[in-house]
Amino acid sequence: MRRLEKFPASVVGTFVCFLILAKSQMAFSCDEANETIILTQEELDRQIEDMDKFLTTQMEAPNGWNNTDESTKANSTEHGVPDMSIFRQIFAGFGENVKRDSLCAACQVYTGVLMHQINRRNQSRENLEHFTIFTCRFFRLADPDVCQGVVQRLGPTFYWIVKARKQGLSPAEFCGVTFQSLGCRISRRRNQNSEFNWEIDPVNQLVPLPPWGGSGNELDRVTVDPVDIIDSLTPMTAKRLENRPLKILHLADLHIDLDYAPGTAAECENDVLCCQERFGYPEEGEVGAGYYGDNRKCDAPLSMLHLALGHIRKEHTDIDLIYMTGDLVPHNIWYTDEEENKEIIRLVSKIMYEYFPNTKLIPCLGNHEAHPVNLYSPTSRTFNPPESNPIPTELRQDWVYETAYEAWKQWIPSEERENFLRAGFYVVEINEKMRAIVVNTNVCYGFNMWQTYSPRDPADMLQWLQNELYITAKGGKTAHIIGHVPPGHEDCSKAWSREFYKIVARYKTIVTGQFYGHTHYDEFRILHDPDNHTQPINVMWIGPSLTPYRIFNPGYRIYHMDANESTYGNIVDHETWVYDLDKANEDYRQMYGNGTEMTTPEVDDRIVQWFQLYQATKAYNISDTLPTTMRGFVSRMAKEKETFDLFYQHYYKAIDPSFSEKDPCDTVCRKRILCGIVRSYYDDDEGHVECNNVQREVDGIVLPLRTLDQRRRYIWL
């Protein structure tokens, strides 16, 4: 027993609990008290000092920049510092074998070293970047070019935030916000009533709402508006859609790579993005990037967008609405520049308009539209007066909103211009019964470092959302919410997700659908009533990506909307369309060899065969896709492995029947995915209720949520 004394009690407790569960196969849950292990301040300070000395010595040593001695790196632990090479697994995509607590402790130590150099050693920004690039190369966290490019782009923002924050910023706070998606947390003890655990002010407490399940006619009886300080919106001059069932196209995560080159290497040293001439060609005998795209480390060629839109225009002649949920820019995170991002935003928008000039399109920004990637700073419009904005001009992201607005102003109402330029949010009147409300969820994205500078409701967006739903309720209308990062996902900060959830739960009779992208998977989430965790109230639809990046076929989704008076706006069915990328590329090679000969649209249409992968109601044998029905479907997936396997195949947009055999999802994986569907938001203190229910339906054993949080993913999606 003496050896167990070295381990935290929570770890021992969880281990013992697992032994009991494995032994008894009984349906009960382990206590979920264990959090991320946070180093004591004394231990953290010591490790920061040791790490700083160790890395400085290594960098200043002869031939330090070219040091590739593996033993030197391994022996870094003799200095009492964590082995930073654990971060290498992040860049390669990591799985359950990664030790989350070790990673978070390493994050705290290394972030502490950088803050130590800024605040105590008064290092210049240039010297700090030099030090960080060396560290990245020394521990082989990424390809040397990726190290240099990422640090040079993200470093200035980190440096300025640490210097500028009057309240200070601790390593635990930085890692808990930025690496939340990797399992790091700000200790609950530190988080209580802090600026990172904020709540929005409830407004219009007496806002008239129809009862749950009501028709909405109760609004007519309201005669008094309480704190009504909101002016009515100016109606759009554009023609509104009729009050009838609508057919909605959802395009997510296009990631158009203008430099994509067929035949180039689809696996390359940088481990992030390949399939361009600058990254070379494959070795003899290896197959290069496909003519019609590639599902290795490659984004979508521009031709893929044309193939998709041409097919959609011919196949779905009755599209009423298009939701385009962001990420038009490719994954070239270490060499993006402002002008290239602007070019892609403008070009993709122009092409969309050319294919669908008479269709109402609702676009939003993705985390990749910003340069540097992910970084959405507060704009000058969020300061009063705007001239008081303290952020250096070169670090501001006002340009991305200005560029997108100019490219999208044919779709965004002119009266919403200021809202969009403020932070990328706006509202559109679809018809007399429904509105589309766009939120810029990139502000809650963990890797958006500006959250650590201004964490509380950036740009007052949630306050605005609450007001807009109040207006929607007053008008007897319903609303669709559109964004990029799904609120509640581990990539969206806990405080932001929680406050968003509270708003949507309050307006559960008004919000009839939510639409997001970002994950690249074909999936959905279910929100439950906070007062009754067994009552589903809303479905968040997460659309499949068009880009085939790493593991997917190109895809898009079609939604069918209800037009009944009392349920207008609900999604009653959806279908996903794909083409078999491997087959299309093989057919091209059969016709043209490994060359890159030009083809005609007729040849492309003959080779690239888009088809319906599945229609939800038919594939899953369900009556509709309403919240209660989808919750029942989740229970079926928990109880019936064959039903889950079918969903899992669609989850990856796979069309190979044996896909689940190639990428198996065991019981823990199955619980992880199902819990992700039913949890209202990541790290929800009460979110275990529905998760535990689902786990019991799988095998009667309830695992701690922290065990299920670990999964294979890529941080740059």
mmCIF file of C-alpha atoms in Angstrom, residues 403 427 571 597-598:
data_model
loop_
_atom_site.group_PDB
_atom_site.id
_atom_site.type_symbol
_atom_site.label_atom_id
_atom_site.label_comp_id
_atom_site.label_asym_id
_atom_site.label_seq_id
_atom_site.Cartn_x
_atom_site.Cartn_y
_atom_site.Cartn_z
ATOM 1 C CA THR A 403 -13.991 41.469 -46.055
ATOM 2 C CA VAL A 427 -30.327 38.147 -38.071
ATOM 3 C CA ILE A 571 -36.543 19.672 -39.031
ATOM 4 C CA GLU A 597 -4.906 15.750 -68.010
ATOM 5 C CA MET A 598 -7.725 18.270 -68.274
#
